[in-house]
XYZ file of C-alpha atoms in Angstrom:
504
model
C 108.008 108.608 74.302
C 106.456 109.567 70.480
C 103.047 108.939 70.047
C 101.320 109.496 66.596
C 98.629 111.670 66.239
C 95.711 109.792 64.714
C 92.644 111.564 66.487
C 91.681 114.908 67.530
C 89.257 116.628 69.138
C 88.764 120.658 68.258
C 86.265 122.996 69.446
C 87.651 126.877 70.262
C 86.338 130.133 70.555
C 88.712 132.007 67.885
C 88.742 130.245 64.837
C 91.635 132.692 62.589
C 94.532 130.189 62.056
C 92.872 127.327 62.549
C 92.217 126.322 58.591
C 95.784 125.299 58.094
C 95.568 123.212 61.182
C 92.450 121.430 60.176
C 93.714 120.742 56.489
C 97.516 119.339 57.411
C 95.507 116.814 60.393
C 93.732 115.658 57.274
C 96.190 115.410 55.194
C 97.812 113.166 57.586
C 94.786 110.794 58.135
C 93.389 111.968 61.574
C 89.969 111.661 62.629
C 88.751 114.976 63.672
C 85.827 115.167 66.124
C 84.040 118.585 66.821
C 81.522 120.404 68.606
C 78.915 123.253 67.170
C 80.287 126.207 65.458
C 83.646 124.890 64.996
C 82.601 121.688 63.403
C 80.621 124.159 61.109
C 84.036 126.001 60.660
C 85.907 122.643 59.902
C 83.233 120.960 57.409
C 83.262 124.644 55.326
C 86.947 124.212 54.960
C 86.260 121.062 53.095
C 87.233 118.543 56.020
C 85.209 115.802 57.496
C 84.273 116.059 61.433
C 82.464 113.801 63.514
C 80.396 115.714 65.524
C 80.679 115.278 69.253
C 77.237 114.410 69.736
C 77.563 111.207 67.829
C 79.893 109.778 70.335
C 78.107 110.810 73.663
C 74.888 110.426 72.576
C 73.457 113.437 73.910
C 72.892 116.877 72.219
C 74.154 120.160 73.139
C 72.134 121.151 75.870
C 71.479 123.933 78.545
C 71.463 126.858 75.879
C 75.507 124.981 75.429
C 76.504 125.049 78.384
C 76.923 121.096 78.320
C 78.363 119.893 74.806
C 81.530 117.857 75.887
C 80.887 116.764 79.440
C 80.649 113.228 79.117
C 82.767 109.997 80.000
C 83.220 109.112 76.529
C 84.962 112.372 75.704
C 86.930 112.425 79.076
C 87.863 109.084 78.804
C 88.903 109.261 75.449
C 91.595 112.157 77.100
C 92.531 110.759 79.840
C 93.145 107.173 79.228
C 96.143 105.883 79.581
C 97.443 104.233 76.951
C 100.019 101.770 78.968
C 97.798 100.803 81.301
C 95.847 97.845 80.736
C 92.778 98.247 83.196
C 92.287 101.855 80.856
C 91.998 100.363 77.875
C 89.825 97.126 79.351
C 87.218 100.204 79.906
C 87.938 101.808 76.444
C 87.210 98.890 75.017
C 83.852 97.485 77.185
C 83.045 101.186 76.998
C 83.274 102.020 73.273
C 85.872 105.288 73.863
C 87.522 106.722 71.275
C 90.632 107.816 71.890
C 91.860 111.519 71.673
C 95.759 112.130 71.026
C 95.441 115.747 70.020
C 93.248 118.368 72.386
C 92.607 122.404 70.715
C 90.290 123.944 72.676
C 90.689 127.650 74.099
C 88.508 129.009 76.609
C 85.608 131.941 76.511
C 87.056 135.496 76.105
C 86.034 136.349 80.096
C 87.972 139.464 80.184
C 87.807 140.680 76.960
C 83.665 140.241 77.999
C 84.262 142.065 81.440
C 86.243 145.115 79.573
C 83.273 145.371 77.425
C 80.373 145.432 79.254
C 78.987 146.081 82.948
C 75.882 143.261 82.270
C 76.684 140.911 84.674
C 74.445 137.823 83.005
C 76.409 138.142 79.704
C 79.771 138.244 81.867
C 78.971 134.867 83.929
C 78.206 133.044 80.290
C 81.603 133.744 79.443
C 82.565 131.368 82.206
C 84.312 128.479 80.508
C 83.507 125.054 82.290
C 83.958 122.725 78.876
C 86.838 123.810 78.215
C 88.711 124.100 81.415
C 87.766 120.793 82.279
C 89.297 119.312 78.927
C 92.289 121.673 78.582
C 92.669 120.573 82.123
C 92.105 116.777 81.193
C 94.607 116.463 78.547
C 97.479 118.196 79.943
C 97.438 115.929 83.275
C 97.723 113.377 80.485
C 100.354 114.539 78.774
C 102.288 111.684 78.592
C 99.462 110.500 75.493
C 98.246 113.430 74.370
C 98.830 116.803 73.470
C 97.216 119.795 74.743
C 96.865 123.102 72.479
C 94.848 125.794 74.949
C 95.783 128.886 72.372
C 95.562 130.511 69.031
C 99.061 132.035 69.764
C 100.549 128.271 69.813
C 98.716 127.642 66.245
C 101.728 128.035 64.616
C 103.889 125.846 66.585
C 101.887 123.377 66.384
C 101.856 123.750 62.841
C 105.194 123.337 62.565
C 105.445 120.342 64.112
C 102.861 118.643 62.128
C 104.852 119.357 58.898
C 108.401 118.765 60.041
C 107.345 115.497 62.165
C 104.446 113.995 60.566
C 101.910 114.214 63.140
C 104.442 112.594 65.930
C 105.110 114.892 69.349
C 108.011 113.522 71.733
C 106.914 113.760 75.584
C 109.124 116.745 75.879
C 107.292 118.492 73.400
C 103.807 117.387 75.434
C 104.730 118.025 78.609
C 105.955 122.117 77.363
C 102.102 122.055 75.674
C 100.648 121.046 78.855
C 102.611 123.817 80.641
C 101.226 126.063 78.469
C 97.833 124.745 79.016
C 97.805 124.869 82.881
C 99.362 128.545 82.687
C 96.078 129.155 80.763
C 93.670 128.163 82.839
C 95.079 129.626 86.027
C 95.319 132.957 83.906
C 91.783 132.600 83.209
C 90.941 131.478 87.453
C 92.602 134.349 88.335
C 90.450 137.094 86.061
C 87.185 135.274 87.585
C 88.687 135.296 91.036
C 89.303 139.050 90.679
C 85.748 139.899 89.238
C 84.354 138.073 92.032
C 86.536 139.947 94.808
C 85.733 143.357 93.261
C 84.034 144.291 96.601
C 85.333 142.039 99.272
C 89.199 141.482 100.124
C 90.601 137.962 98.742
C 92.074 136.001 101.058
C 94.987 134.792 98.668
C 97.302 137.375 96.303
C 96.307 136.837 92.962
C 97.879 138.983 90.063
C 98.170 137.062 86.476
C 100.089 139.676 83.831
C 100.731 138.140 80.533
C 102.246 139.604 77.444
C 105.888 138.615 78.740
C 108.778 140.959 77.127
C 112.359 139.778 77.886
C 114.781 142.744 78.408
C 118.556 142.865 77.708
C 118.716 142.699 81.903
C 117.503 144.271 85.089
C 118.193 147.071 87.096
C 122.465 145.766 86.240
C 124.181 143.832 83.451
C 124.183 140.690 85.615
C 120.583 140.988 86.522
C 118.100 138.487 84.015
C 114.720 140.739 83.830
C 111.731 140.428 81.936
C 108.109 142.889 81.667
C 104.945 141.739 81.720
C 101.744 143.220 80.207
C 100.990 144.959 77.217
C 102.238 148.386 77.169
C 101.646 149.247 73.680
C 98.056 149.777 75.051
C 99.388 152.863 76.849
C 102.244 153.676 74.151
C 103.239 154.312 70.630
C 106.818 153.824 70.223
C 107.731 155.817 67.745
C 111.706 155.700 67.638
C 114.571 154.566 69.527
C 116.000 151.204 70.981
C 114.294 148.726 72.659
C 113.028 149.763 76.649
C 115.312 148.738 79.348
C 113.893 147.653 82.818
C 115.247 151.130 84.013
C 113.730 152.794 81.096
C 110.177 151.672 82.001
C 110.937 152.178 86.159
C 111.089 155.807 84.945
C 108.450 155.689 82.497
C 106.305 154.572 85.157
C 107.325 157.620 87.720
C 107.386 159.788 84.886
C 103.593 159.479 84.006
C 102.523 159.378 87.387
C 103.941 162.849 88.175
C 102.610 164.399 85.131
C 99.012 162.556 85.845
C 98.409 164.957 88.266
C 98.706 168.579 85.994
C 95.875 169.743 83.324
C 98.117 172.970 82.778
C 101.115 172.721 80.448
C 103.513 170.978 82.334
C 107.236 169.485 81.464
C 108.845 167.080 84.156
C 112.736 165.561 83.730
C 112.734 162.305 85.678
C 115.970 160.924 87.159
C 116.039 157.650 88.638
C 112.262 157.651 89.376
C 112.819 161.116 91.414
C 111.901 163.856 89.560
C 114.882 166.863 89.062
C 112.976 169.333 87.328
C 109.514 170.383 86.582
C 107.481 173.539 85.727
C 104.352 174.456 84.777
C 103.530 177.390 82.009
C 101.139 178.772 79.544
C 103.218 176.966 76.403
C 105.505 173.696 76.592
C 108.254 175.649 75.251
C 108.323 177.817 78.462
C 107.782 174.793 80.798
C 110.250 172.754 79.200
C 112.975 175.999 79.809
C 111.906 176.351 83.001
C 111.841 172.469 83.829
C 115.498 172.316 82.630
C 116.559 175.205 84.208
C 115.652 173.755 88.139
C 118.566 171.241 87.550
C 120.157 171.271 84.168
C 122.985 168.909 85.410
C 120.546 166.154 86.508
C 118.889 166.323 83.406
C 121.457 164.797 81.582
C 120.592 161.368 80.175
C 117.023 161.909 81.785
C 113.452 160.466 81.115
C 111.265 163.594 79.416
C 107.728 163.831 79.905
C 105.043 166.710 79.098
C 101.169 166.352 78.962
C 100.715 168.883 75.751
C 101.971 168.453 72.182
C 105.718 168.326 70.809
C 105.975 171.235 68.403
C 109.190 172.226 66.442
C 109.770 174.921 68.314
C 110.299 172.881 71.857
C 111.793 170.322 69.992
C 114.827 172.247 68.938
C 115.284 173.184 72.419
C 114.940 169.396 74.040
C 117.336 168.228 70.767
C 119.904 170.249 72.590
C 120.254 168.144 75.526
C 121.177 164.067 75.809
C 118.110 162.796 77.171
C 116.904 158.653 76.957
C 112.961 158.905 76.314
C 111.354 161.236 75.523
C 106.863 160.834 76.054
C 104.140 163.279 74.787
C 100.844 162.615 73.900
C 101.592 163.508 70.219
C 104.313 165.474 68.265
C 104.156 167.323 64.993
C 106.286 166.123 61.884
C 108.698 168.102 61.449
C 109.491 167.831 65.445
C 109.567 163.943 65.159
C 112.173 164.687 62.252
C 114.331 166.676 64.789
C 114.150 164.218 67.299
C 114.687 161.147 65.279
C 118.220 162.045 63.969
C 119.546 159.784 67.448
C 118.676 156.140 66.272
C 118.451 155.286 69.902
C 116.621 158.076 71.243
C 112.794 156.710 72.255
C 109.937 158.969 71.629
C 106.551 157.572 72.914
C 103.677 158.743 72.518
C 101.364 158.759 75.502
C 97.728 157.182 74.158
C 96.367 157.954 77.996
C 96.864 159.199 81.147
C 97.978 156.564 83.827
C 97.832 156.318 87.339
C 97.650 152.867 89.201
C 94.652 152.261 91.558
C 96.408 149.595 93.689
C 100.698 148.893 94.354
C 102.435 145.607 95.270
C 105.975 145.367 96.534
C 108.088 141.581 97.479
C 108.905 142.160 100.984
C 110.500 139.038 102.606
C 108.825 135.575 101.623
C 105.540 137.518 100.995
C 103.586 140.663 99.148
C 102.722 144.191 100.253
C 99.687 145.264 98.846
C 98.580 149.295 99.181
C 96.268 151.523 97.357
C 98.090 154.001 95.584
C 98.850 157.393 96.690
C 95.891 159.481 94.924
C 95.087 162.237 97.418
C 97.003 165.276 98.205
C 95.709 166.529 101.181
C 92.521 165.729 103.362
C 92.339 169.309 104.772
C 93.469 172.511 103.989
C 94.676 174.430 107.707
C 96.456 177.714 107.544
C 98.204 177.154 110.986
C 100.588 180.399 110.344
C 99.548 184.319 111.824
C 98.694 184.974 108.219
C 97.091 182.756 105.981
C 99.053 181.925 102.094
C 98.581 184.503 99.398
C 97.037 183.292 96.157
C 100.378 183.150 94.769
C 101.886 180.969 97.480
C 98.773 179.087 97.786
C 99.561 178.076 93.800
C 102.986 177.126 94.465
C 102.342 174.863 98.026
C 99.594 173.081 96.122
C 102.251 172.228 93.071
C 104.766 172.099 95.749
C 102.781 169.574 97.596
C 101.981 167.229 94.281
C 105.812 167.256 93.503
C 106.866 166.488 97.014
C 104.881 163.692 96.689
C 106.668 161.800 94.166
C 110.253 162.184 95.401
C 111.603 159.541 98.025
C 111.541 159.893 101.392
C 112.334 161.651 103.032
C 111.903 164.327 100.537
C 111.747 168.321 100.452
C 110.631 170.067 97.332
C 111.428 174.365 97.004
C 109.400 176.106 94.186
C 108.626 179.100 93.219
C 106.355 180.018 90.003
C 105.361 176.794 89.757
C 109.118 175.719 89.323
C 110.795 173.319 91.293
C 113.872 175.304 92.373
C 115.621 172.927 94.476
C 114.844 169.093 95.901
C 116.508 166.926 98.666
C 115.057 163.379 98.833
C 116.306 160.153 99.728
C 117.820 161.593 102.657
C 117.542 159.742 106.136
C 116.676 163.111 108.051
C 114.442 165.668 107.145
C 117.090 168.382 107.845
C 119.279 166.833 105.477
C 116.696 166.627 102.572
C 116.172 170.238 103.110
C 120.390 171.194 103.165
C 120.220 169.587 99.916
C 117.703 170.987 98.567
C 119.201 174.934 99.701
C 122.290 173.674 98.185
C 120.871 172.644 94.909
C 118.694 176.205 94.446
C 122.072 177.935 95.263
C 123.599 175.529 92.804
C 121.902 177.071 89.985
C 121.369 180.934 91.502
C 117.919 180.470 92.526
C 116.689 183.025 94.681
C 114.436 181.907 97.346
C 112.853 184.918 98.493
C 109.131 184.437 98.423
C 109.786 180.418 97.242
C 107.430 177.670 99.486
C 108.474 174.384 100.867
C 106.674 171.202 101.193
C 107.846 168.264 103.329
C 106.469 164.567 102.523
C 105.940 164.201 106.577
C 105.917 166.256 109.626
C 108.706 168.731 110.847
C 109.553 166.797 113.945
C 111.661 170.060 115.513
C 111.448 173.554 114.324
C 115.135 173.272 112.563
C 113.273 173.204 108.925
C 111.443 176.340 109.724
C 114.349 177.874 110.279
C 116.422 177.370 107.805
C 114.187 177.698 105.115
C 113.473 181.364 106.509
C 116.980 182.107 106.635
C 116.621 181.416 102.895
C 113.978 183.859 102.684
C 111.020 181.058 102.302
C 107.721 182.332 102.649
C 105.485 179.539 103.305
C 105.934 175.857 104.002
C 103.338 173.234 104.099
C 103.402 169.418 105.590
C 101.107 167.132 107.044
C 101.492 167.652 110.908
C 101.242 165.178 113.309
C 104.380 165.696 115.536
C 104.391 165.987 119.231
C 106.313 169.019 118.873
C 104.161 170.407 115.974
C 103.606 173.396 117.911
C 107.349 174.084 117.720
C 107.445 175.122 114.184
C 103.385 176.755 114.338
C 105.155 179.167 117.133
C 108.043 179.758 115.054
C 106.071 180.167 111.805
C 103.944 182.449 113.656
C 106.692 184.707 115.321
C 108.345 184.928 111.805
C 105.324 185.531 109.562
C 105.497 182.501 107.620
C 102.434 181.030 106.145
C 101.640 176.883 107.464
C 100.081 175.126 105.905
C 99.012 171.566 107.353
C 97.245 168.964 105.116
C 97.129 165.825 107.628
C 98.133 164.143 104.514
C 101.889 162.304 104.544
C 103.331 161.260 101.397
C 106.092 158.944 102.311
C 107.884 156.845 99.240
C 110.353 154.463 99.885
């Protein structure tokens, strides 16, 4: 059904695009009604408003927190319009009618990101404007609902192409709109609320909705949520692919963990080569050296600026992304001569606080994986050297971020070989052997960390056949003592952190 729009009622918090609204309602003959500082906004632009106030009978009151809670507002918004007992009490009641809604709630967590002051964060609790937003969209069949400055325009649009008239279709996708709103707004009070206690519902609302060409395969429909560009610059290259930011998202939790100069190469969120070095031009080398082959169409990440020099090097190699936290000209005109290739530029570190996964009909919820180790106990005859000891912790940090289960080799502070994804520990370290002999890695003095315990003493002994010096993992087996006694007879350092890092 079409219904005219002959009345409205305005009052929002952001004002910017408003004016054009306000002049083409007028130039169609509606009656605009208004509250404080946007009545103030609308009679400046040259438009008459009936203020609120006028029609309850009552003032703003309560420092505002009461303007447009009132019968005669609600009523005039939720009325129906076919129904003859409504419009008795419109009528014995002196309602006016509403058949156009724009109001737009308190910025609550634009106020929470800006301030700690809890009395200035509990103002910016909207209760008007839920409660109307809320009002007109269950009535959506007479009147339409506007909750946001980013539906201005649209709305705009339809006032010039259709004269003021909406079709139910076009109400009903407003109301949507609305609701989705509001229960965006519930949730970010919810969550300040629940900052110390645990919730006893799962309540995540992400908007900034991206569609991508498709999801993990062609047939897959896929979209991203949230606003990136908060945490990037993109400064070249295609549009991001829902693989593209799965690996974006591995990538910069790897490098998180390094203040040194350090280059990673990121393959299907497992990472195939990483180093650490005095200049990014030596890590990157030495990054692409632990597994050139992988590195092929890889994500590239490094926490220290892209100079010309590296950049000729990385131009070398087909690689998709490419993320630094800045680049110098004339290394951003090397890397730009691939149209597709994306460069970001890394505005700050990330690392999540908190992971969710769908399992079955429900959610997994999990802090994230921040520590390394609880304890530090050298469970070998000898303890680590200094130089092993810098190589278990990197080691460690690395092993980390590979999928279970998951070995990690390195020496200098280069991964030389990695096995993960494997379904026995045994078999995540033969791959990892046969990926340092791959690319003529010699193992001699190299360390080994394991995401979980050794549960027999095979490990032990094959990485000392390989001439591994030192291994570290969490402990925890029954048969711990199997690979201590081994370790011990074969003068291998042991390191155990009572820390597992399984990733699945």
């Amino acid at each position: 059904m079409n219904r005219k729009i002959q009345s409205a009622l305005i009052s929002v918090f952001y004002k910017d695009g408003l004016e054009p609204i306000v002049h083409k309602l007028h130039e169609l003959g509606v009656q605009l009604y208004s509250t404080g500082g946007t009545q103030t906004f609308i009679e400046q632009a040259g438009i008459p408003c009936t203020a609120v106030e006028k029609v309850t009978g009552y003032p703003s009151i309560l420092g505002g927190r009461v303007k447009t809670l009132h019968p005669k507002v609600f009523g005039g918004i939720l009325a129906r319009r076919d129904l003859a007992e409504d419009q008795k009490h419109v009528q014995e009641y002196d309602i006016p009618l509403f058949d156009l809604v724009i109001v737009d709630l308190y910025p609550f967590e634009e106020t929470v990101k800006s301030t700690t002051d809890e009395k200035t964060i509990i103002e910016k609790i909207d209760i008007g404007g839920v409660s109307l937003i809320r009002a007109a969209g269950k009535n959506y069949k007479d009147v339409c609902i506007v909750a946001s400055r980013h539906q201005y325009s649209h709305l705009l649009q339809l006032l010039e192409q259709q004269k003021g008239v909406t079709t139910l279709d076009e109400r009903r996708n407003f109301a949507a709109a609305a609701f989705t709103e509001c229960a965006h707004y519930d949730v970010a009070i919810a969550g300040y609320f629940n900052q110390n206690r645990e919730a006893d519902h799962f309540q995540l609302s992400v908007g900034g909705k991206q569609s991508l060409r498709y999801g993990e395969n062609p047939h897959q429909a896929a979209a991203f949520y949230g606003a990136i560009n908060t945490l990037f610059e993109k400064l070249n290259g295609k549009e991001l692919s829902y693989n593209n930011l799965v690996d974006i998202d591995a990538a910069c939790q790897i490098v998180s963990e390094f203040s040194n100069p350090v280059f990673a190469i990121i393959k299907h969120t497992n990472v195939c080569g990483i180093a650490e070095r005095n200049s990014v031009s030596e890590a990157w080398a030495a990054a692409l050296t632990g597994d050139p082959e992988s590195a092929f169409g890889g994500v590239l990440i490094t926490n220290q600026t892209i100079d010309k020099e590296v950049a000729e090097k990385i131009n070398e190699l087909f690689f998709e992304i490419l993320i630094a936290p800045s680049y110098h000209e004339d290394a951003l005109t090397i890397l730009k001569s691939k149209k597709n290739r994306i460069l970001l530029q890394q505005k700050e570190k990330f690392y999540p606080s908190k992971e969710f996964k769908r399992i079955l009909n429900g959610i997994l919820v999990q802090e994230a994986d921040t520590k390394n180790y609880a304890e530090w106990t050298e469970a070998g005859t000898r303890a680590s050297t200094a130089t092993e000891k810098v190589d278990l912790v990197f080691a460690n940090i690395v092993c980390k971020h590979l999928k279970s289960n998951a070995i990690a080799l390195v020496k200098d502070r280069q991964l030389v070989g990695k096995g993960c994804g494997q379904t026995s520990r045994v078999d995540a370290l033969r791959q990892a052997l046969e990926k340092a002999k791959q690319f003529g890695f010699s193992l001699h003095g190299a360390v080994l960390a394991s995401d979980a315990f050794f549960p027999f003493d095979d490990c032990a002994r094959l990485a000392h056949e390989a001439g591994i010096s030192a291994l570290i993992q969490p402990g925890g087996s029954v048969r711990d003592n199997d690979t201590i006694e081994f370790c011990k007879a074969n003068n291998m350092a042991l390191v155990m952190t009572q820390t597992r890092h399984f990733k699945h």
